[in-house]
Short mmCIF file of C-alpha atoms in Angstrom, two decimals:
data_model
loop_
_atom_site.label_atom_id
_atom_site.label_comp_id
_atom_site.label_asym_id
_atom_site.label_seq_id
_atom_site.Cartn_x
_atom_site.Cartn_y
_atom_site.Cartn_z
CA UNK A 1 -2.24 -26.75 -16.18
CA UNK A 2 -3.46 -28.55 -12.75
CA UNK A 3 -1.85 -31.38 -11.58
CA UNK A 4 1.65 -32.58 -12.97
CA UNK A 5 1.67 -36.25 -13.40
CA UNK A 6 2.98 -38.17 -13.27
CA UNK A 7 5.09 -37.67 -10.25
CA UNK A 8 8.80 -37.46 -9.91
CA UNK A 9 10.24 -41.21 -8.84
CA UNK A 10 6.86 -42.92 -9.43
CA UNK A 11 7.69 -46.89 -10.10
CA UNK A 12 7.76 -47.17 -13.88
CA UNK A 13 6.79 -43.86 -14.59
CA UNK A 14 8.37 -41.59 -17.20
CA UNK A 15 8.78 -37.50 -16.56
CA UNK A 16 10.40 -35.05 -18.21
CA UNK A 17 13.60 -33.06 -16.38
CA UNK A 18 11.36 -30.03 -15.64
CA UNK A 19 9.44 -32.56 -12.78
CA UNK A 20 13.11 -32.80 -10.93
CA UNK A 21 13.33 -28.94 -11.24
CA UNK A 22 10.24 -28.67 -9.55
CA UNK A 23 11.63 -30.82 -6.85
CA UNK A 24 14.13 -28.03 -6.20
CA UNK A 25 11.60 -25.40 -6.20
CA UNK A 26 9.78 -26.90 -3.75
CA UNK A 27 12.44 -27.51 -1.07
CA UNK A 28 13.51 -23.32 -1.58
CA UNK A 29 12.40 -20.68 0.21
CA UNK A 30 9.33 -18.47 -1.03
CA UNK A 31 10.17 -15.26 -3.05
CA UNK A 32 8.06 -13.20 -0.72
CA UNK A 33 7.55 -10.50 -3.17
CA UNK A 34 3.91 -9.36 -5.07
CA UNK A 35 4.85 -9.86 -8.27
CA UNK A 36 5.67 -13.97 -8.31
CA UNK A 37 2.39 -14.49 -6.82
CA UNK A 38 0.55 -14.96 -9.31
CA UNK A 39 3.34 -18.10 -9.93
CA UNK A 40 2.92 -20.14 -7.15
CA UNK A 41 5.98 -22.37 -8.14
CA UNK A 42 8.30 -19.19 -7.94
CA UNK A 43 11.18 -19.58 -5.74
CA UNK A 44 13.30 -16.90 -4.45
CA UNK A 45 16.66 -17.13 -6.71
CA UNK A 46 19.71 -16.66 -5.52
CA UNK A 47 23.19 -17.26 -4.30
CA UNK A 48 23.96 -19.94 -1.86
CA UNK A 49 25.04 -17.85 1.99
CA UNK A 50 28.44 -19.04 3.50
CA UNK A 51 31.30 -17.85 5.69
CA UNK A 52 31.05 -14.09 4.96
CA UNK A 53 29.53 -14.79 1.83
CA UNK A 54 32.23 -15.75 -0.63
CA UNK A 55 30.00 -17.87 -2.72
CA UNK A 56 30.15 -16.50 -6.55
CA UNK A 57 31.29 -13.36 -5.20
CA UNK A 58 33.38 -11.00 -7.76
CA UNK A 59 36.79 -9.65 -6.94
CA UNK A 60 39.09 -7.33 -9.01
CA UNK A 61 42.38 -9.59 -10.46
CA UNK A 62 45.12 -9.38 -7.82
CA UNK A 63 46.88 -7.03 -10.47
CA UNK A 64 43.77 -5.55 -11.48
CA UNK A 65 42.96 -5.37 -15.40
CA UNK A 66 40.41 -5.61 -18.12
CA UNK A 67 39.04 -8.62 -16.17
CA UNK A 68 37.19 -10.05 -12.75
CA UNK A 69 37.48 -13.07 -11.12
CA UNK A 70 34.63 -15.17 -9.58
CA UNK A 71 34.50 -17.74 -6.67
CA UNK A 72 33.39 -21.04 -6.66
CA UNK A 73 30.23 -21.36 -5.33
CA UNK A 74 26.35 -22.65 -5.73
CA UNK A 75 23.69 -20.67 -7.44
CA UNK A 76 19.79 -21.41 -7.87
CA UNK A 77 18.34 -20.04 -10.66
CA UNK A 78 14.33 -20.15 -11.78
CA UNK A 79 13.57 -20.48 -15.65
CA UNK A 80 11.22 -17.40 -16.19
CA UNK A 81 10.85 -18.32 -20.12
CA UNK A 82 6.92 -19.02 -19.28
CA UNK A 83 5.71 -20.00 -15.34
CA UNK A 84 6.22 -22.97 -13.41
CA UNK A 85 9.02 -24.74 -15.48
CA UNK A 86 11.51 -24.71 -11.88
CA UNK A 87 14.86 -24.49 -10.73
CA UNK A 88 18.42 -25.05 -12.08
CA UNK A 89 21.06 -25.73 -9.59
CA UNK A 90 24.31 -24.29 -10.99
CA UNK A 91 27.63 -24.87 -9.78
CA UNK A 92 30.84 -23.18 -10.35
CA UNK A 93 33.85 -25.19 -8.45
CA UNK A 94 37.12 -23.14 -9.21
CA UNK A 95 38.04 -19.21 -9.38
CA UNK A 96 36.71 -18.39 -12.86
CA UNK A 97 38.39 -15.07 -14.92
CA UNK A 98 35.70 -13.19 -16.88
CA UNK A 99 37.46 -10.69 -19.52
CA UNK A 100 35.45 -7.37 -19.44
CA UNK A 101 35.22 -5.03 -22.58
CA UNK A 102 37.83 -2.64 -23.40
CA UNK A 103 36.44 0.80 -22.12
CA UNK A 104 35.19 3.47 -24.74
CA UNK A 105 36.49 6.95 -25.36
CA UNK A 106 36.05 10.56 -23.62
CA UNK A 107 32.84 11.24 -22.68
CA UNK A 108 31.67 7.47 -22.52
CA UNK A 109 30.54 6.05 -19.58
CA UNK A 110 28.89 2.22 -18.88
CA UNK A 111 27.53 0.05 -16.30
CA UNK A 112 28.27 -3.84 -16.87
CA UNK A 113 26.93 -6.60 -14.96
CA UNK A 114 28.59 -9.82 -13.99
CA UNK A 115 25.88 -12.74 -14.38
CA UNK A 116 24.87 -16.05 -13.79
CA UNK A 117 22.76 -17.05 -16.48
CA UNK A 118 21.00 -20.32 -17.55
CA UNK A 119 20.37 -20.95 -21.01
CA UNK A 120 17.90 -23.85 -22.27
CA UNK A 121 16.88 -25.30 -25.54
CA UNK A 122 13.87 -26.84 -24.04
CA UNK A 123 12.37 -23.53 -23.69
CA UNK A 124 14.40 -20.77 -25.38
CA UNK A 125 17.03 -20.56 -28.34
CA UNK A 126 19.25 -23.43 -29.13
CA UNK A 127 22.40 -23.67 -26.29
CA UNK A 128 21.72 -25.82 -23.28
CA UNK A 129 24.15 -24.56 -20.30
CA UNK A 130 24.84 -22.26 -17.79
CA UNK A 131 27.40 -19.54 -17.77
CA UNK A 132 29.32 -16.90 -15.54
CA UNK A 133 29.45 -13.94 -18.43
CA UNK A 134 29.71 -10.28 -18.02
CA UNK A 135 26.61 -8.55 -20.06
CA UNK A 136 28.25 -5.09 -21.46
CA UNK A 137 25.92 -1.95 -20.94
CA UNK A 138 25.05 0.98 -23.34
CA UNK A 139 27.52 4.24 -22.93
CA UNK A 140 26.50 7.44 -21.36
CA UNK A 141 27.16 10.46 -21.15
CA UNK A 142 27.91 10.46 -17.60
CA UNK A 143 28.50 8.07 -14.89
CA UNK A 144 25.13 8.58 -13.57
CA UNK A 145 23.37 8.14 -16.36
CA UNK A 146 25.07 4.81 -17.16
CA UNK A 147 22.35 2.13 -16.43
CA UNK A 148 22.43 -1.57 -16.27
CA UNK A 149 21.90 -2.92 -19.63
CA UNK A 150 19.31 -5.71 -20.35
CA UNK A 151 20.05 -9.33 -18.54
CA UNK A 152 19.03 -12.96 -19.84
CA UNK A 153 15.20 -14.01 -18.88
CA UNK A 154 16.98 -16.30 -16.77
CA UNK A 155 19.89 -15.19 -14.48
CA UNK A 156 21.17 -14.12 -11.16
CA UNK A 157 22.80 -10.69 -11.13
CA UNK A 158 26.08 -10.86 -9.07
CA UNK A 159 27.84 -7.37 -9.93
CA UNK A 160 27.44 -4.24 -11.28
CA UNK A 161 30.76 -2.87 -12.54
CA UNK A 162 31.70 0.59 -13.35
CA UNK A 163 33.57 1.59 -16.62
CA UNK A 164 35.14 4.66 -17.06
CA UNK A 165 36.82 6.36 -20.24
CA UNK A 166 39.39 4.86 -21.17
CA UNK A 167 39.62 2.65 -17.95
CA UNK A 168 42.59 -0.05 -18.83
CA UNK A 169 41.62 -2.55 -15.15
CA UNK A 170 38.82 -2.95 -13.17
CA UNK A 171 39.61 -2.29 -9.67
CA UNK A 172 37.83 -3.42 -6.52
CA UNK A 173 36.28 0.28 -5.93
CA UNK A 174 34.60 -0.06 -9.46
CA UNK A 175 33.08 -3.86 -8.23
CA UNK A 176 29.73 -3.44 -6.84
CA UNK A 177 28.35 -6.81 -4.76
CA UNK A 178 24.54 -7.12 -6.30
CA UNK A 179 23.74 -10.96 -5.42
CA UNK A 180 20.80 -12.34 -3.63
CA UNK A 181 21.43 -14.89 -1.34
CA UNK A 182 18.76 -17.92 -0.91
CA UNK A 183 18.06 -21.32 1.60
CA UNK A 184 16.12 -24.15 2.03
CA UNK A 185 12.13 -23.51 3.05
CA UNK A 186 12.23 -22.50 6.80
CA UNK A 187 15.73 -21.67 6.62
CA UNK A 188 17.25 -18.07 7.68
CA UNK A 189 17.69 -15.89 4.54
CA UNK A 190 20.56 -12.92 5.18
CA UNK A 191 19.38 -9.67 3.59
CA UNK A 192 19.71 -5.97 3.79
CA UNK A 193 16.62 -4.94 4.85
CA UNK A 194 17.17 -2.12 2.02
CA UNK A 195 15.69 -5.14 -0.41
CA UNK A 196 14.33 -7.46 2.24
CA UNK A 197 11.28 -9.23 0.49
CA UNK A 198 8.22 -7.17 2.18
CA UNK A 199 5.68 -10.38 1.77
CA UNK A 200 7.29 -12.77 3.85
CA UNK A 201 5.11 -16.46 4.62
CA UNK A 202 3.89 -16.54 8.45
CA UNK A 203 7.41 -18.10 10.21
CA UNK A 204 9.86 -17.15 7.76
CA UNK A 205 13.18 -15.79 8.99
CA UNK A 206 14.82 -13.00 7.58
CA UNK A 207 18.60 -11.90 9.61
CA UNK A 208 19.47 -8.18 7.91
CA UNK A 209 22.39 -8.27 7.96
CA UNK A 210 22.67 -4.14 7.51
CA UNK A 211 20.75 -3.73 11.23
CA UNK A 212 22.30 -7.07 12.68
CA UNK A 213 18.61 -8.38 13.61
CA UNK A 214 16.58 -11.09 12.80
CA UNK A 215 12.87 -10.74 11.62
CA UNK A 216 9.91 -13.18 10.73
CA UNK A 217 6.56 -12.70 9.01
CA UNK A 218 3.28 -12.49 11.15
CA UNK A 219 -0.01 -14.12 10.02
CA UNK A 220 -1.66 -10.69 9.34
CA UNK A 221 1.27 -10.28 6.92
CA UNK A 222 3.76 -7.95 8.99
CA UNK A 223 6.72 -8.48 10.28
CA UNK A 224 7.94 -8.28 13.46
CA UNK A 225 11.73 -8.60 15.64
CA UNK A 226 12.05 -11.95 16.09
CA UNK A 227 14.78 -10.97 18.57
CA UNK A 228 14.27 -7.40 20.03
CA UNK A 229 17.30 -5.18 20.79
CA UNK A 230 17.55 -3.19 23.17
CA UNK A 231 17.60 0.92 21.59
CA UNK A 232 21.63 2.87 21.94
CA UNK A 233 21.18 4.76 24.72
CA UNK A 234 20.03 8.32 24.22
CA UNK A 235 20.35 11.63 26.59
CA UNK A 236 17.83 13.04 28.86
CA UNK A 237 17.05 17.00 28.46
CA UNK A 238 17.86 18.45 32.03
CA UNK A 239 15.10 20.63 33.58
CA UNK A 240 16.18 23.68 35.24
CA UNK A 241 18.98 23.57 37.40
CA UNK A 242 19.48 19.76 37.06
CA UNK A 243 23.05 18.59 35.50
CA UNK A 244 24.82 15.97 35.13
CA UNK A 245 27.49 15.16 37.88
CA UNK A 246 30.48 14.74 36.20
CA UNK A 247 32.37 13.29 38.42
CA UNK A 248 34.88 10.68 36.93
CA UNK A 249 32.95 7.47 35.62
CA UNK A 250 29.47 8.65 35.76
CA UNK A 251 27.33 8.36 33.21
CA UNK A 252 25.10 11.20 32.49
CA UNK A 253 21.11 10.78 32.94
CA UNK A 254 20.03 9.27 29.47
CA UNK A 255 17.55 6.38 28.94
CA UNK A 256 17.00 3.61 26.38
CA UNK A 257 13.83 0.49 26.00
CA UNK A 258 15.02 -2.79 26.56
CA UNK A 259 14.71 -5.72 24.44
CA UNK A 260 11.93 -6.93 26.39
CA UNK A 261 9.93 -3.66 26.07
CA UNK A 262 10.99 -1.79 29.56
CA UNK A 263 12.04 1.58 30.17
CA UNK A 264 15.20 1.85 31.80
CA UNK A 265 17.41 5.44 32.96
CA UNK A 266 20.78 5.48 33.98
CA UNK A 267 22.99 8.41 34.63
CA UNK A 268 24.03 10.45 37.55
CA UNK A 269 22.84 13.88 38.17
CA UNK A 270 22.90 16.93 40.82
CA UNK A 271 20.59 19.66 41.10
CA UNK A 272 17.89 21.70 43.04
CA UNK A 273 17.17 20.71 46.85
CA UNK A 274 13.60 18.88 47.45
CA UNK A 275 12.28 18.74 50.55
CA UNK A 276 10.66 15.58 51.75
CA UNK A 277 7.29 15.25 50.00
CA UNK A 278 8.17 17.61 47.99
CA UNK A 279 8.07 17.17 44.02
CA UNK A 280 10.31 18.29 41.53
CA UNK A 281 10.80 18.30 37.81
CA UNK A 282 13.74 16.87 36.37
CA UNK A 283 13.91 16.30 32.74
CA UNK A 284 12.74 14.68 29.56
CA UNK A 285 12.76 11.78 27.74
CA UNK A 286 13.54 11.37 23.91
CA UNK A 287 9.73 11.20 21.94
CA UNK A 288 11.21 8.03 20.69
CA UNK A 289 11.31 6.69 24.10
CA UNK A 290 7.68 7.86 25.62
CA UNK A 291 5.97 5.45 27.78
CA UNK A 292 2.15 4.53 26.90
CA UNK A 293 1.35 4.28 30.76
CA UNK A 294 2.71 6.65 33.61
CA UNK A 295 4.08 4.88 36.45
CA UNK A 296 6.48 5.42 39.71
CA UNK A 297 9.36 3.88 40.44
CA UNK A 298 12.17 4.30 42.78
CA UNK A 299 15.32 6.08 42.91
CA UNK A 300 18.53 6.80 45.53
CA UNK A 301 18.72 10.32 45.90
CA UNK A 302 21.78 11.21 48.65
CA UNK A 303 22.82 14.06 50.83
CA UNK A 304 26.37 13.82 52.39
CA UNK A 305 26.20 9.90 54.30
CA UNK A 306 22.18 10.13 54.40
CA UNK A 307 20.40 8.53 51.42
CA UNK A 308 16.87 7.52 50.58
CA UNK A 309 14.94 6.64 48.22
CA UNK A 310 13.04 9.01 45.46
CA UNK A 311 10.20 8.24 43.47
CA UNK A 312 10.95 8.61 39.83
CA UNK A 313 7.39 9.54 38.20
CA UNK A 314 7.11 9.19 34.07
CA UNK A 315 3.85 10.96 32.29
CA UNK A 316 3.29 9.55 29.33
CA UNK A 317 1.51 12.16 27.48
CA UNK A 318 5.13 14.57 27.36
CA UNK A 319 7.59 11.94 28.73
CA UNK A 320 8.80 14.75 31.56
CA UNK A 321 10.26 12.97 34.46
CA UNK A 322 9.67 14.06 37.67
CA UNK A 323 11.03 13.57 41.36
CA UNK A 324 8.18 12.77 43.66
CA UNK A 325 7.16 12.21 47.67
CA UNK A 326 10.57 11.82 48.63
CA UNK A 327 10.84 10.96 51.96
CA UNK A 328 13.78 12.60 53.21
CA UNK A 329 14.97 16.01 51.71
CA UNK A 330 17.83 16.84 49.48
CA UNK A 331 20.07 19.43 49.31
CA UNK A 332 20.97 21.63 46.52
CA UNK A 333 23.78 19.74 44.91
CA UNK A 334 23.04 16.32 46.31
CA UNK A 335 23.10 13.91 43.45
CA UNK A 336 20.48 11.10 42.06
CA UNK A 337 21.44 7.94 41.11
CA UNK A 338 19.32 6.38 37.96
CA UNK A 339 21.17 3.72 36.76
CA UNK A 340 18.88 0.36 38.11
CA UNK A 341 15.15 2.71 37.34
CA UNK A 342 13.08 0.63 35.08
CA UNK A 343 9.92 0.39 34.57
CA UNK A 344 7.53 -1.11 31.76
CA UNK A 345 7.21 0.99 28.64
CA UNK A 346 3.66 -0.41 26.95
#
């Protein structure tokens, strides 16, 4: 097929209800995985976000039994009976109690799923609706082995439960969250980046909500931090004699890269004396934290009331700092103040 005509809302025209669908489908967000490429019309299906995402989520009953319970919420779901045919918008506005199958015997194991499922005449079968069901999977012999069974063409998953032998309730440890959430086009779709769609259109937003960061795709098709973080700070290997002061509220020497891509130390330390113009090694940084360009920058090194400043040299090809052209010396003991050393990273 090429163009659909004729199109939705057109003065006398007459359409059929898949050219509404398609309206929906075109105000979602892209799947932004390989395999609904070769639909252009795909959307990515899913569960509306809200507060903490309580939208269709499952919950054991508050005396837990052979059943789950599932919130009121929206759900967008693509008919995948044959390409292009668009979106359903499915809506569930009350707490809704799905009865789960009794459990089997010793030795029998299962894996149900708790669904959101569109079913439509117009393309498939005979039933025209929509329905929260739970799907019952095949026993095994084990709990690993149990598997999820097979799902409608069209549905969002929203659980996966576990059944045991002779289980008699589901509780919330056997409730396993398995929804996708989705948004409007250009909106900011929450993910773990554990299934974060890896082909993402040049702007769109991704917030993973497992790393608290937000992402967006590149033009060359990577990604990239849309807001960098700075890295947890991590320790500095001590050369020789150097050590950490110790004293009460310092830091020890340890480094991290700023969300703007600069190397920055912090710490307190006490070690060897240097005389003035002198050099001295002093530690290492993490690999992870390696400059690509060497660089000096300055220091406060102290000896009893006299202080000065150091120069605080980085080499990039080992990441070993080093203490260099002081210009007054310092005693053995006399401590070296990093915290405020920064200097750019790449």
């Amino acid at each position: 097929m090429a163009e659909i005509n004729p199109p939705a809302w057109m003065q006398a025209g007459s359409y059929p209800a898949r050219t509404d669908r398609l309206i929906l489908s075109a105000l979602l967000s892209y799947p932004g995985f390989a395999v609904d490429e070769p639909t252009p019309t795909r959307i990515r299906q899913g569960i509306k976000p809200s507060y903490q995402n309580y939208q269709l989520k499952a919950r054991a009953a508050p005396t837990p039994n052979m059943t789950v319970i599932v919130s009121a919420g929206f759900c967008f779901i693509d008919n995948h009976d044959s390409g292009g045919l668009g979106t359903y918008v499915c809506v569930n506005d009350a707490d809704r109690t799905l009865t789960v199958q009794p459990a089997g015997g010793a030795g029998q194991y299962r894996r149900d799923c708790v669904v959101a499922s569109v079913y439509d005449a117009e393309t498939a079968g005979s039933v025209s609706e929509w329905r929260l069901e739970v799907i019952q999977g095949a026993y095994a012999a084990s709990a690993g082995a149990a598997v999820r069974p097979s799902l409608p063409p069209n549905c969002a998953l929203i659980a996966d439960l576990t059944i045991g032998p002779s289980q008699t309730s589901v509780a919330a440890g056997q409730i396993f969250d398995a929804r996708n959430f989705s948004v409007a086009a250009g909106g900011i779709l929450p993910v773990s980046s554990t299934i974060a769609p890896p082909r993402l259109h040049p702007g769109q937003t991704l917030y993973l909500t497992n790393l608290d960061k937000m992402v967006y795709g590149k033009l060359d098709g990577t990604t990239a931090d849309l807001v960098p973080k700075a890295t947890a700070w991590a320790p500095i290997t001590m050369s020789g004699a150097w050590v950490a002061n110790g004293a009460t509220g310092d830091s020890p020497p340890s480094a991290r890269i700023t969300h703007d891509g600069t190397l920055e130390l912090s710490g307190m330390a006490r070690g060897v004396a240097i005389n003035a113009g002198a050099n001295a090694a002093f530690g290492t940084l993490p690999a992870s934290l390696i400059p690509l360009i060497s660089y000096w920058v300055r220091g406060v090194a102290a000896t009893s009331v006299a202080q000065d400043y150091v120069r605080v040299a980085v080499d990039p090809s080992s990441g070993a700092i080093a203490f260099v052209n002081g210009s007054v010396a310092i005693g053995t003991g006399a401590w070296i103040q990093l915290d405020g050393v920064r200097g750019r990273a790449s």
